Coordinates of C-alpha atoms in Angstrom, one line a residue:
X43 CA 60.8 118.7 -71.4
X44 CA 62.4 115.7 -69.8
X45 CA 63.5 112.6 -71.7
X46 CA 60.7 110.7 -69.9
X47 CA 58.0 113.2 -70.9
X48 CA 59.2 113.4 -74.5
X49 CA 59.2 109.6 -74.8
X50 CA 55.7 109.5 -73.4
X51 CA 54.4 112.1 -75.8
X52 CA 56.0 110.3 -78.8
X53 CA 54.4 107.0 -77.7
X54 CA 51.1 108.6 -77.2
X55 CA 51.2 110.2 -80.6
X56 CA 52.1 106.9 -82.3
X57 CA 49.3 105.2 -80.5
X58 CA 46.8 107.9 -81.7
X59 CA 48.0 107.4 -85.3
X60 CA 47.6 103.6 -85.1
X61 CA 44.1 104.0 -83.6
X62 CA 43.2 106.5 -86.2
X63 CA 44.2 104.1 -88.9
X64 CA 42.1 101.3 -87.4
X65 CA 39.1 103.7 -87.2
X66 CA 39.5 104.6 -90.9
X67 CA 39.3 100.8 -91.7
X68 CA 35.9 100.5 -89.9
X69 CA 34.7 100.2 -86.4
X70 CA 37.4 97.9 -85.3
X71 CA 35.1 94.9 -85.1
X72 CA 36.0 91.6 -86.7
X73 CA 33.8 90.1 -89.4
X74 CA 34.0 86.4 -90.4
X75 CA 33.0 85.8 -94.0
X76 CA 32.1 82.3 -94.8
X77 CA 33.3 81.0 -98.2
X78 CA 31.2 78.7 -100.1
X79 CA 32.8 76.4 -102.7
X80 CA 31.8 77.0 -106.3
X81 CA 29.2 74.7 -107.8
X82 CA 30.6 71.7 -109.5
X83 CA 30.0 71.8 -113.3
X84 CA 28.4 68.7 -114.7
X85 CA 30.3 67.2 -117.6
X86 CA 29.1 64.6 -120.1
X87 CA 30.7 61.2 -120.1
X88 CA 31.0 58.6 -123.0
X89 CA 32.3 55.1 -122.7
X90 CA 33.2 53.2 -126.0
X91 CA 34.7 49.9 -126.5
X92 CA 37.6 50.4 -128.9
X93 CA 39.2 47.0 -128.9
X94 CA 38.8 43.5 -127.6
X95 CA 40.0 44.6 -124.2
X96 CA 40.1 48.4 -124.4
X97 CA 37.7 51.3 -123.4
X98 CA 37.8 54.8 -124.5
X99 CA 36.7 57.3 -121.9
X100 CA 35.6 60.7 -123.3
X101 CA 34.2 63.7 -121.4
X102 CA 33.2 67.2 -122.0
X103 CA 35.4 70.3 -121.5
X104 CA 35.3 73.1 -119.0
X105 CA 37.5 76.1 -119.8
X106 CA 38.5 76.6 -116.1
X107 CA 39.7 73.0 -115.6
X108 CA 43.5 72.6 -115.4
X109 CA 43.7 68.8 -115.0
X110 CA 41.4 65.9 -115.0
X111 CA 41.4 62.8 -112.8
X112 CA 40.0 59.7 -114.4
X113 CA 38.7 57.2 -111.9
X114 CA 38.0 53.6 -112.5
X115 CA 35.9 51.8 -109.9
X116 CA 36.8 54.7 -107.5
X117 CA 40.5 54.3 -108.0
X118 CA 42.8 56.8 -109.8
X119 CA 43.4 55.6 -113.4
X120 CA 45.1 58.7 -114.8
X121 CA 45.6 62.4 -114.4
X122 CA 45.5 64.2 -117.7
X123 CA 44.9 67.5 -119.4
X124 CA 43.1 66.0 -122.4
X125 CA 39.5 65.1 -122.9
X126 CA 40.0 61.4 -123.6
X127 CA 41.8 58.3 -122.2
X128 CA 42.0 54.7 -123.4
X129 CA 42.0 52.1 -120.8
X130 CA 43.6 49.0 -122.2
X131 CA 43.7 47.1 -118.9
X132 CA 40.1 45.8 -118.9
X133 CA 39.3 42.1 -119.0
X134 CA 36.5 40.1 -120.7
X135 CA 33.4 39.6 -118.5
X136 CA 34.4 42.6 -116.3
X137 CA 32.2 45.6 -115.5
X138 CA 34.1 48.8 -115.1
X139 CA 32.8 52.1 -113.8
X140 CA 34.4 55.5 -114.7
X141 CA 34.1 58.9 -113.4
X142 CA 36.1 62.1 -114.4
X143 CA 36.9 65.0 -112.0
X144 CA 38.2 68.3 -113.2
X145 CA 40.4 70.6 -111.0
X146 CA 41.4 74.2 -111.4
X147 CA 45.0 75.4 -111.2
X148 CA 44.7 75.6 -107.4
X149 CA 43.6 72.1 -107.1
X150 CA 39.9 72.8 -106.3
X151 CA 37.3 70.4 -107.7
X152 CA 35.2 72.4 -110.1
X153 CA 33.8 69.9 -112.7
X154 CA 32.8 66.2 -112.7
X155 CA 31.0 63.6 -114.7
X156 CA 28.4 61.2 -113.3
X157 CA 29.7 57.6 -112.9
X158 CA 29.2 55.5 -116.0
X159 CA 29.7 51.7 -116.3
X160 CA 30.5 49.4 -119.2
X161 CA 30.7 45.6 -119.4
X162 CA 33.3 43.9 -121.6
X163 CA 31.8 40.9 -123.2
X164 CA 33.8 38.5 -125.4

């Protein structure tokens, strides 16, 4: 057997092994599986005035939430891993709307409250 023939036989055998491995994995076709995001768990929200110009924002827990973003009027107020925040930057005669969003350890949104609003009257 010449060097050329031996190399050809070895390459052919390697190709058959690879093709056999692919056949063992299926018919060789490619399947695309669409991933749907998990449903967002609804959390309760409570807003309580706790001082002349302070609001306590409380929300329910979800065991899979790693961090919570507290939004005031659509802007990030705080990122926490607790179930309560006190906002002491509110002013009299102002209306403030809050929402809390919970994220898992990978950063995926998995829980949220509805938006709740409170007006600070003197």
